[in-house]
Coordinates of C-alpha atoms in Angstrom, one line a residue:
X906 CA -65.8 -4.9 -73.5
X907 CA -69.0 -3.6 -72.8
X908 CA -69.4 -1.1 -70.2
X909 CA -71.4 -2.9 -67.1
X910 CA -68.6 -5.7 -67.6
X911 CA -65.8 -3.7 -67.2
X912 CA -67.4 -2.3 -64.2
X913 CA -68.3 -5.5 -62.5
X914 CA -64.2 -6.1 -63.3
X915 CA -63.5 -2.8 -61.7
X916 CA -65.9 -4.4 -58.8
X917 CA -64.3 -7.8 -58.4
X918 CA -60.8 -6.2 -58.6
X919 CA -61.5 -4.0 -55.9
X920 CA -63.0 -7.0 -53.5
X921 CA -59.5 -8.5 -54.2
X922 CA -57.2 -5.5 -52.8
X923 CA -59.7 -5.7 -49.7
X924 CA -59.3 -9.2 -49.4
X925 CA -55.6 -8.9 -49.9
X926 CA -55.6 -6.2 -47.2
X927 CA -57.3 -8.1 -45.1
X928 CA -55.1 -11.2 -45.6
X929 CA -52.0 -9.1 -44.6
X930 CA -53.3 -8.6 -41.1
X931 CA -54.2 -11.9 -40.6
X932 CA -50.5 -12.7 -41.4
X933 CA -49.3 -10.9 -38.6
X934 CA -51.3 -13.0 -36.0
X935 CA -50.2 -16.3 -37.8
X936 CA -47.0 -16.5 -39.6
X937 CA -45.0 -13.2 -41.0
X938 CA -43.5 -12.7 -37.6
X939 CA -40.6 -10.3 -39.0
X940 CA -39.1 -8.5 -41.4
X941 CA -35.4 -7.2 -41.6
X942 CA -35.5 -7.6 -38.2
X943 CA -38.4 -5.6 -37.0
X944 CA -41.1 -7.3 -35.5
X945 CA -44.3 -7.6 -37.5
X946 CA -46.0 -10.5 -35.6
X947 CA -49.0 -8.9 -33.7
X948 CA -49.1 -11.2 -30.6
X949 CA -51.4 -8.7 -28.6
X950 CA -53.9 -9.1 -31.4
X951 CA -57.1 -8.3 -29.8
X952 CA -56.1 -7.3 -26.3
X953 CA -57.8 -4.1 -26.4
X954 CA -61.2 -5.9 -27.4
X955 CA -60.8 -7.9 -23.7
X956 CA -59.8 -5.0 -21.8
X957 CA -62.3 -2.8 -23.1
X958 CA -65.5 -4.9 -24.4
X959 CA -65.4 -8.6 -22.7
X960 CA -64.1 -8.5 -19.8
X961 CA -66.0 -5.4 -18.6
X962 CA -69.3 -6.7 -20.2
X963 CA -68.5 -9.7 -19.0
X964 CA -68.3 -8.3 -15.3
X965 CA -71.1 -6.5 -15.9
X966 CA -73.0 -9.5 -16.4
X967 CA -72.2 -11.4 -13.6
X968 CA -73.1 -8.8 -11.2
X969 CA -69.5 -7.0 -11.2
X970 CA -68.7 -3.4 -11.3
X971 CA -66.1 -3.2 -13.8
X972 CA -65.2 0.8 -12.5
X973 CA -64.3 -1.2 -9.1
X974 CA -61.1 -1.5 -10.0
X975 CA -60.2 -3.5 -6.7
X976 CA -63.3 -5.9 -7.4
X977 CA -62.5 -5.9 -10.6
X978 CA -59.2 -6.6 -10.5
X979 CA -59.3 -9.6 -8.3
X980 CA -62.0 -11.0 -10.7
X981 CA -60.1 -10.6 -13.7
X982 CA -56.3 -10.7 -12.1
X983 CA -54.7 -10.8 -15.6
X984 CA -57.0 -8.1 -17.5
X985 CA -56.1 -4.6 -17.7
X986 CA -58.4 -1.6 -15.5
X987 CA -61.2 -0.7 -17.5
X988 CA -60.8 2.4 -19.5
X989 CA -62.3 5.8 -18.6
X990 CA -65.3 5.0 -20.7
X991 CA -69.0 6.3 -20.0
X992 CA -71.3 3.2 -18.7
X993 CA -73.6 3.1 -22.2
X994 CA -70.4 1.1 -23.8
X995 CA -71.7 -1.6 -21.3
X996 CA -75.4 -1.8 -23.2
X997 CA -73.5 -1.1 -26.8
X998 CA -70.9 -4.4 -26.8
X999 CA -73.5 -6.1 -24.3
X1000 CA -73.9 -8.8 -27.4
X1001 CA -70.0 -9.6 -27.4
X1002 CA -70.1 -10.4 -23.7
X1003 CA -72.5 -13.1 -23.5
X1004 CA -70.8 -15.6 -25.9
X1005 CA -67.2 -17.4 -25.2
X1006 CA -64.0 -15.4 -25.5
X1007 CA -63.0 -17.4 -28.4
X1008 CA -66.2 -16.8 -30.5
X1009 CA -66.5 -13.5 -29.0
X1010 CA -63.5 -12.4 -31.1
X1011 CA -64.2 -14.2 -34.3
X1012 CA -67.6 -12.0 -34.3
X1013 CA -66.0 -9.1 -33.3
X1014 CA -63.2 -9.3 -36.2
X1015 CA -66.5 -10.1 -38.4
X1016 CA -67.9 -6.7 -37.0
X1017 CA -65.5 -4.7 -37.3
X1018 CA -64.3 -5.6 -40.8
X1019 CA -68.3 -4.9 -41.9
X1020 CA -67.5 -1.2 -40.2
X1021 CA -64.6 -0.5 -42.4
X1022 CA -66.9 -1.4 -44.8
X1023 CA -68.9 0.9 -44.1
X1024 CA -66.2 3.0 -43.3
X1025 CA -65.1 3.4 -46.8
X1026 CA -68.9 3.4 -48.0
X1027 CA -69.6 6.8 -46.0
X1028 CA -66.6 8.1 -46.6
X1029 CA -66.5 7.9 -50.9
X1030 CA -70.7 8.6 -50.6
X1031 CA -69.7 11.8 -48.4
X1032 CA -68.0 12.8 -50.8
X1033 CA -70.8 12.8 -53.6
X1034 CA -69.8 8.9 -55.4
X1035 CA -72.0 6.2 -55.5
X1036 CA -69.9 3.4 -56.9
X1037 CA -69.0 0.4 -54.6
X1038 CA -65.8 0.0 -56.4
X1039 CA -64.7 3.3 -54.6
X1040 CA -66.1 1.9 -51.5
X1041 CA -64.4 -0.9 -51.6
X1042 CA -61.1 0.7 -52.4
X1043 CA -61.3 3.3 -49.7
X1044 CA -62.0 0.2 -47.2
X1045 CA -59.1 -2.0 -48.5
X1046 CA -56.9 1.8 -48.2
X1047 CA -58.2 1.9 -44.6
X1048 CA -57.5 -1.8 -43.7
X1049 CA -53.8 -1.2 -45.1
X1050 CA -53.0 2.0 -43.1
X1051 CA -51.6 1.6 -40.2
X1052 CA -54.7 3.3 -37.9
X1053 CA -57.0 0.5 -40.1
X1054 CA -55.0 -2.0 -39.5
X1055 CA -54.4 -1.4 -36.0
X1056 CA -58.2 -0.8 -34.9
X1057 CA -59.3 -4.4 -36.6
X1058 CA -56.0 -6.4 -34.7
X1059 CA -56.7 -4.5 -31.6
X1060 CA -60.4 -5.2 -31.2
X1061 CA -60.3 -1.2 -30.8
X1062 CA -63.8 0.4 -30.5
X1063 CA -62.6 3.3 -32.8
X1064 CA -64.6 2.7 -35.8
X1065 CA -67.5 2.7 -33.9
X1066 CA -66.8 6.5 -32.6
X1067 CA -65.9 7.8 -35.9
X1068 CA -68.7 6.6 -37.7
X1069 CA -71.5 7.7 -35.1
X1070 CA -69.5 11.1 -35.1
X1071 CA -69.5 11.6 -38.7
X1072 CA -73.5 10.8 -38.6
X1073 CA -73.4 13.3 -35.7
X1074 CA -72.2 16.2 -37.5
X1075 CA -73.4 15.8 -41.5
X1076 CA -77.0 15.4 -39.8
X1077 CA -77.3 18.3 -37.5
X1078 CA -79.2 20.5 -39.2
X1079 CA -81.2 18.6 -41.7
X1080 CA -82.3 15.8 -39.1
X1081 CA -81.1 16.8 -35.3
X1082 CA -82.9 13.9 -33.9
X1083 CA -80.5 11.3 -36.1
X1084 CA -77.5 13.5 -34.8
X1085 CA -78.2 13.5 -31.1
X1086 CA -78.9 9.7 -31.1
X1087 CA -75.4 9.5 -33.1
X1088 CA -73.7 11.9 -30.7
X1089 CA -75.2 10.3 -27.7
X1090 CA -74.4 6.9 -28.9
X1091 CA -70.4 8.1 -29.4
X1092 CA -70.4 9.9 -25.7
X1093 CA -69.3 6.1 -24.6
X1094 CA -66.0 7.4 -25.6
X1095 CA -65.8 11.2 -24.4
X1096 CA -62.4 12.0 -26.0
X1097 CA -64.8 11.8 -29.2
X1098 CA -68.6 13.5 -28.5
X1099 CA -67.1 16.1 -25.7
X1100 CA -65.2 18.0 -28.2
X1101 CA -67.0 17.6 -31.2
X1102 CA -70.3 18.7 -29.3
X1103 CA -68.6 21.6 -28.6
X1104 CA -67.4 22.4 -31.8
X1105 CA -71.3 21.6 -33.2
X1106 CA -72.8 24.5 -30.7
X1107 CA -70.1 27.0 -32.6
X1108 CA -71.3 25.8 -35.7
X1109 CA -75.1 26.3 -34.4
X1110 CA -76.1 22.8 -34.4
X1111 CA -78.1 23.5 -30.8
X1112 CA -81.0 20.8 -31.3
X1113 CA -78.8 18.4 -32.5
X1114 CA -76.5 18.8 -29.5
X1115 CA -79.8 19.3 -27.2
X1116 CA -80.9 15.5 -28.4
X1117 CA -77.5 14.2 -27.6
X1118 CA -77.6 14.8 -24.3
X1119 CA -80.8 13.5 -23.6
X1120 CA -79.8 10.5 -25.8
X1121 CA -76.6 10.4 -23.9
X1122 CA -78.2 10.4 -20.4
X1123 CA -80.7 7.9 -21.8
X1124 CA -78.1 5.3 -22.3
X1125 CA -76.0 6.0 -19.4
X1126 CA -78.2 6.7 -16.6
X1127 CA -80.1 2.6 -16.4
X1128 CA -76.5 1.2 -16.7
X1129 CA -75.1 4.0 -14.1
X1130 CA -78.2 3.0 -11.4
X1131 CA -77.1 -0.5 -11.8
X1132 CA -73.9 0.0 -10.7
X1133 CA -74.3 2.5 -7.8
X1134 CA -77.1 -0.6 -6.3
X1135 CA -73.8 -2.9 -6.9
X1136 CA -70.9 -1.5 -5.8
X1137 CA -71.7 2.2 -5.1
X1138 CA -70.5 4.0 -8.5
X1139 CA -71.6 7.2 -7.2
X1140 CA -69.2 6.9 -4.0
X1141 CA -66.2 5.6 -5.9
X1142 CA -66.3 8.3 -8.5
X1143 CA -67.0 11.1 -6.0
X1144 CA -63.8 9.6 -4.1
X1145 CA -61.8 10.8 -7.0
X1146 CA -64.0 11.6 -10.3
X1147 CA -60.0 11.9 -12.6
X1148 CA -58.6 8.7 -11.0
X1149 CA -59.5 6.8 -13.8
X1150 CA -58.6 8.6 -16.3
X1151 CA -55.1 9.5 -14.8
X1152 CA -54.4 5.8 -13.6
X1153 CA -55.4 4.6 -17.1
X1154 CA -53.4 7.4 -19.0
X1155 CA -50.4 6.5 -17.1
X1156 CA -49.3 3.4 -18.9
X1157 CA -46.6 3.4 -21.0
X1158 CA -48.3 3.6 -24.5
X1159 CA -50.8 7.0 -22.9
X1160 CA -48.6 8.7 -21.3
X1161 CA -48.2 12.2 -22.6
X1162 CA -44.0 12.3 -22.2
X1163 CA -43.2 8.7 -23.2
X1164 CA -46.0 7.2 -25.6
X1165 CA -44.9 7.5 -29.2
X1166 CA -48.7 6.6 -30.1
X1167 CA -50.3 9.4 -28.4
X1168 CA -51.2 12.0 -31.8
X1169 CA -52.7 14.9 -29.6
X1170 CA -50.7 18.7 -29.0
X1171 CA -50.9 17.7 -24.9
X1172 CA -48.3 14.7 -25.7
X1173 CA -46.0 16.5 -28.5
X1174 CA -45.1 19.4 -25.6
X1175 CA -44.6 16.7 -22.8
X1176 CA -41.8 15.3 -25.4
X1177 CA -40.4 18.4 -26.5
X1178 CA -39.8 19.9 -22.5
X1179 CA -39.1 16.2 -21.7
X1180 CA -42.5 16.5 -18.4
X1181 CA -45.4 15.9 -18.3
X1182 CA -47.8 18.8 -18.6
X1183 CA -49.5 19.7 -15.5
X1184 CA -53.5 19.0 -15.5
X1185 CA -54.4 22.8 -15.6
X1186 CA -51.4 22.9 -19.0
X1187 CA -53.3 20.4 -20.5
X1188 CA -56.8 21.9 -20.1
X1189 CA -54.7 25.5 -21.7
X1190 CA -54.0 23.5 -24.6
X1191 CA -57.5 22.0 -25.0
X1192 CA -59.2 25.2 -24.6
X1193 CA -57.1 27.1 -27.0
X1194 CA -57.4 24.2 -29.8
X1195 CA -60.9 24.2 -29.3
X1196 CA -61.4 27.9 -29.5
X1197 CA -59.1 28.6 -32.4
X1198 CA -61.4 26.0 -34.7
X1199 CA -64.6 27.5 -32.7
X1200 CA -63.7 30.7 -34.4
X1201 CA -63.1 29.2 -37.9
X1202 CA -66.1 27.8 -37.5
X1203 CA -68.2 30.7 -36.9
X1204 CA -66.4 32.6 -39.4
X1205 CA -67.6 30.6 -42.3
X1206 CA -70.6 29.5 -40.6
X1207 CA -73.5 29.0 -43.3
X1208 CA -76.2 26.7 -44.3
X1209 CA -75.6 23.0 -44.8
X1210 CA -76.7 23.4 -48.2
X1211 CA -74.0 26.2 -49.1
X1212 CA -71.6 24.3 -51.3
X1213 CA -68.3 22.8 -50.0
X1214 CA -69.5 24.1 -46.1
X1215 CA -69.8 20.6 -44.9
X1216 CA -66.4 18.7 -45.5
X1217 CA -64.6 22.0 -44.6
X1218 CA -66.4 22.7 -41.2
X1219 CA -66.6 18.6 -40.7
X1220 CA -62.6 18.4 -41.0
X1221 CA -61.7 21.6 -39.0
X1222 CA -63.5 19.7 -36.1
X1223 CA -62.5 16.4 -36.3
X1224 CA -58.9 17.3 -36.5
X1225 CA -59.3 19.6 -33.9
X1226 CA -60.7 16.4 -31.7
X1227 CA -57.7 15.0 -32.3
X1228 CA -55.5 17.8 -31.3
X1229 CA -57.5 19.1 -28.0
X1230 CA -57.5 16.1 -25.8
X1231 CA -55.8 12.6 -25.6
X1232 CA -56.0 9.8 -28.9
X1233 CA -53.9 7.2 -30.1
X1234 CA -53.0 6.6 -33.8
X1235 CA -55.7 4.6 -34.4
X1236 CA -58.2 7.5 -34.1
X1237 CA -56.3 8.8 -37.0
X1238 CA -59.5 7.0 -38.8
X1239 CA -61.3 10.3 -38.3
X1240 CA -59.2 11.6 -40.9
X1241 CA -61.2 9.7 -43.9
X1242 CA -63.8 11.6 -44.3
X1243 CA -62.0 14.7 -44.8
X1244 CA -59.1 12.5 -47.0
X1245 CA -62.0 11.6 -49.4
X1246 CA -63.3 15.4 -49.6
X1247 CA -59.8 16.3 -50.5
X1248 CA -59.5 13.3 -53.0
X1249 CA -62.3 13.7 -54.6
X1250 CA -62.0 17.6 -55.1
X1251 CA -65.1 18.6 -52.8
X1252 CA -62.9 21.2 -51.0
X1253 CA -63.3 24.9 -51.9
X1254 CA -60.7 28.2 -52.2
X1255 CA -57.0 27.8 -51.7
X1256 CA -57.3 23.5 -51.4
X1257 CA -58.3 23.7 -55.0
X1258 CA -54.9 24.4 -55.9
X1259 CA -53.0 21.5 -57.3
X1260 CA -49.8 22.5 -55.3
X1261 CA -51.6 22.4 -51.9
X1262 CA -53.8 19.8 -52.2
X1263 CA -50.6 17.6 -53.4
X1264 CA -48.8 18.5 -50.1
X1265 CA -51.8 18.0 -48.8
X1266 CA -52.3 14.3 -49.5
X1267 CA -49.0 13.5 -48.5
X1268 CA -49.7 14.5 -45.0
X1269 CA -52.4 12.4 -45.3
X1270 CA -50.1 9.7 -46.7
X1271 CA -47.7 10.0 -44.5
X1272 CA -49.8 9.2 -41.5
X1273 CA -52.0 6.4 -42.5
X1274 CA -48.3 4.6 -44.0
X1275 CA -46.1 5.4 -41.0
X1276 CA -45.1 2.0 -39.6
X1277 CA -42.1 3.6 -38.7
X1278 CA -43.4 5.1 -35.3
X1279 CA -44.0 1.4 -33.6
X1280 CA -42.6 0.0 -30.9
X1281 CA -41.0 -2.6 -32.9
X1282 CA -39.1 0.8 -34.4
X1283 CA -38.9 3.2 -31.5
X1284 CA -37.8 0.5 -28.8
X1285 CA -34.0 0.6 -29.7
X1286 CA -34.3 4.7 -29.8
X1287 CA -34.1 6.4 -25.7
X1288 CA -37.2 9.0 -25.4
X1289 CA -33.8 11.5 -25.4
X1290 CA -32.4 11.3 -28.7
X1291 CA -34.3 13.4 -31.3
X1292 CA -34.7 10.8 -33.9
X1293 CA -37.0 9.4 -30.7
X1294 CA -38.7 12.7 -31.1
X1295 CA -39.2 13.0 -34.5
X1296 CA -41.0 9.2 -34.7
X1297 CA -43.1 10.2 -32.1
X1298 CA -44.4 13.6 -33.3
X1299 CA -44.3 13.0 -37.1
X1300 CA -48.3 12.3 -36.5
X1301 CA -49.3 15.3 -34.8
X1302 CA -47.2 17.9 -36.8
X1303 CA -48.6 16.3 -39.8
X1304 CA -52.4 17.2 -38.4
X1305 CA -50.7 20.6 -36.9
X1306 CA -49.8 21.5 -40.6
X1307 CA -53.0 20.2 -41.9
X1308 CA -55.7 22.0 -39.6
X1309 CA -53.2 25.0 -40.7
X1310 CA -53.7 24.5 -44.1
X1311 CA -57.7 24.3 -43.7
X1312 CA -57.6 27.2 -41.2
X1313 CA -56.1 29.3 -44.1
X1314 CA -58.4 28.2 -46.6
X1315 CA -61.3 29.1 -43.9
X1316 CA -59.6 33.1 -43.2
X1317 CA -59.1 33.6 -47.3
X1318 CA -62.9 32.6 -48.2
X1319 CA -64.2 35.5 -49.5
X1320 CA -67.5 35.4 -46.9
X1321 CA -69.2 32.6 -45.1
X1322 CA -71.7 32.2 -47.6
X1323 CA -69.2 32.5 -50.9
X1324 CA -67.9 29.4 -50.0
X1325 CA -67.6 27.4 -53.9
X1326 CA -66.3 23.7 -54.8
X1327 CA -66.7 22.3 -58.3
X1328 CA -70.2 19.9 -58.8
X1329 CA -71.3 20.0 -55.0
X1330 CA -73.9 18.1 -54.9
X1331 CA -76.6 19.1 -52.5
X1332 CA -77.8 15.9 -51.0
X1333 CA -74.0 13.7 -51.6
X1334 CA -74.3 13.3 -47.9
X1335 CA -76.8 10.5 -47.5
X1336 CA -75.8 7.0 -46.4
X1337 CA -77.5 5.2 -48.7
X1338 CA -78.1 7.8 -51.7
X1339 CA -76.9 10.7 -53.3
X1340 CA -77.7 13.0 -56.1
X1341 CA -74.5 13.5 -57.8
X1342 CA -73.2 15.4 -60.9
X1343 CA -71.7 13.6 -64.4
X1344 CA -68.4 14.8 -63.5
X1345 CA -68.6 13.1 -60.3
X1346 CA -69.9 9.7 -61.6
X1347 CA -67.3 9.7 -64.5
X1348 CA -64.7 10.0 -61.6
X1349 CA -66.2 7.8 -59.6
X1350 CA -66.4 4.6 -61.8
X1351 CA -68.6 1.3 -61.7

């Protein structure tokens, strides 16, 4: 068999898992409905798509302020408030909300199955391989996890955030402009660019950050002036600027004490002294996540082009984003970028040890496979007994042991410019290109 038709094979066969994982989600909206007695059938498939794209769009549209929650409400009686999300997610889903519901959803299925796509594209390429037989495999991976699979049968706007945040950061010093359209394009969701902007101004990434705003305030502001002429915006948010936020994050599957989705440090300590944290406790934590990988981050800052500085700094932030402030499993996706660095061996010092990069991936593994923290699971458990505890902080103390693990890989570099991985190559970071070494395409395939 020659060699360019065993890697079409290695092609084809990789379209097939994707297709297969694919197919398995679109059994749990039609007929697996359980299995040994846990529930599997998904009959809130796409609720979070309504509630956070078409109905508020949709309002939007027909002269409605969807932040009006009273207005709001008794337009849309049946639809959940709108979520505390910045006005610019208005102009970014505006094409979903001018079709029907029904078609609506097909398109946004269609859309969001091209992002994992391109999800597992970016992700392999990142990490310096060129073959689309790796994409593909990452993406089917990602559609089978359980933060994959819940994002596409959601509707969840996730995938958008993650990859306009992973543009943000691998851009910021070689093109800032790119990064602060990419940063100010993922401030729709603020749980995402706050903290990550932060994070960039430790890492030095000041123009980049500097652009974001503008770009932010670009695509806010002409939405934001439409809505005060409407309804007042201004008025209502001044009325109570953490209403919604606090309204939305009380609901059972956000709220810090009782939600076994909630991944974030804030939640696990509301479950483990059984209250919620107070609003000042929760800014503590924040602050003291933040700073901890601010200072990592300074302490092996260096230029882009000093070999495995990228992946290391990119996953000590976005894990840190998902430990400072409030996310759901399905933000878990953040985690592939720094899964394929780790995969693909394009982490330096103590993760190139076969031992800790082993336990490493099984963190990993053990939060994109855990189906066992579900409501379908966790239902029959009270929020009192520990089991109930364990399920709902297995997550989070899998990314506590994690950022651990790169934070001591970060204190035992040697300096900030020492940093080493094996074959870095120094442009594997493009979207649509890389330069890579032979080792990396003999591991990378067809």
């Amino acid at each position: 068999m020659s060699s360019g038709t065993a890697r079409r094979s290695r092609l084809s066969l990789a379209a097939l898992a994707l297709i297969a994982a694919l197919g398995i989600a679109l059994l749990r909206v039609t007929t697996l409905s359980d299995l040994g007695g846990v529930r599997l059938s998904a009959n809130w498939a796409l609720i979070d798509f309504q509630q956070t794209i078409y109905y508020p769009v949709r309002a939007f549209i027909d002269g409605i302020n969807p932040y009006d929650r009273a207005t709001y409400h008794a337009r849309y009686p049946a639809v959940a408030p709108f979520p505390p999300f910045l006005p610019s997610t208005l102009l970014i889903h505006l094409p979903f909300g001018v079709m029907p519901l029904a078609l609506a959803e097909m398109a946004y299925v269609a859309f969001s199955v091209g992002l994992i796509v391109l999800l597992g594209r970016a992700a392999v390429r990142a990490a310096g391989v060129k073959s689309w037989t790796a994409a593909l495999v990452a993406a089917a991976l990602v559609a089978l996890s359980r933060p994959g699979q819940w994002n596409l049968l959601l509707g969840q706007v996730t995938l958008q955030a993650v990859l306009l945040s992973w543009v943000a950061l691998r851009f910021a010093q070689r093109t800032p402009w790119l990064s602060g359209l990419a940063l100010g394009a993922a401030a729709f969701k603020p749980t995402f660019a706050l903290p990550i902007g932060m994070l960039m101004l430790a890492r030095g990434n000041v123009k980049a950050v500097g652009a974001g705003v503008v770009c932010a305030l670009a695509l806010n502001l002409p939405i934001a002036a439409i809505l005060e002429r409407r309804a007042g915006a201004l008025q209502l948010l001044a009325q109570g600027p953490a209403n919604p936020y606090h309204s939305w994050a009380g609901g059972s599957d956000s709220s810090p004490r009782f939600s076994f989705y909630r991944i974030d440090l804030v939640a696990m300590f509301a479950r483990i002294t059984r209250r919620s944290l107070s609003h000042p406790e929760q800014a503590v934590v924040a602050i003291l996540v933040l700073a901890v990988a601010a200072l990592l981050i300074r302490r092996m800052r260096g230029p882009e082009t000093t070999p495995g500085y990228q992946p290391l700094s990119e996953a000590i932030i976005f894990i840190a984003t998902l430990l400072c402030v409030h996310h759901l499993d399905y933000d878990l996706l953040l985690l592939a970028f720094p899964l394929a660095a780790l995969v693909y061996r394009r982490m330096p010092g103590l993760l190139e040890n076969a031992a800790v990069r082993r336990a490493m991936l099984w963190l990993f593994a053990l939060m994109a496979a855990n189906y066992v923290s579900t409501q379908s699971v966790v239902q029959w458990l009270s929020p009192d007994v520990p089991v109930w505890l364990a399920l709902g902080s297995a997550n989070t103390l899998a990314l506590v042991l994690i950022f651990t693990m790169f934070g001591l890989t970060v204190l035992r570099l040697p300096s900030a410019r020492a940093v080493s991985a094996p074959d870095d190559p120094p442009r594997a970071d493009t979207p649509l290109g890389s330069a890579q070494s032979e080792s990396v395409r003999a591991r990378g395939g067809g």
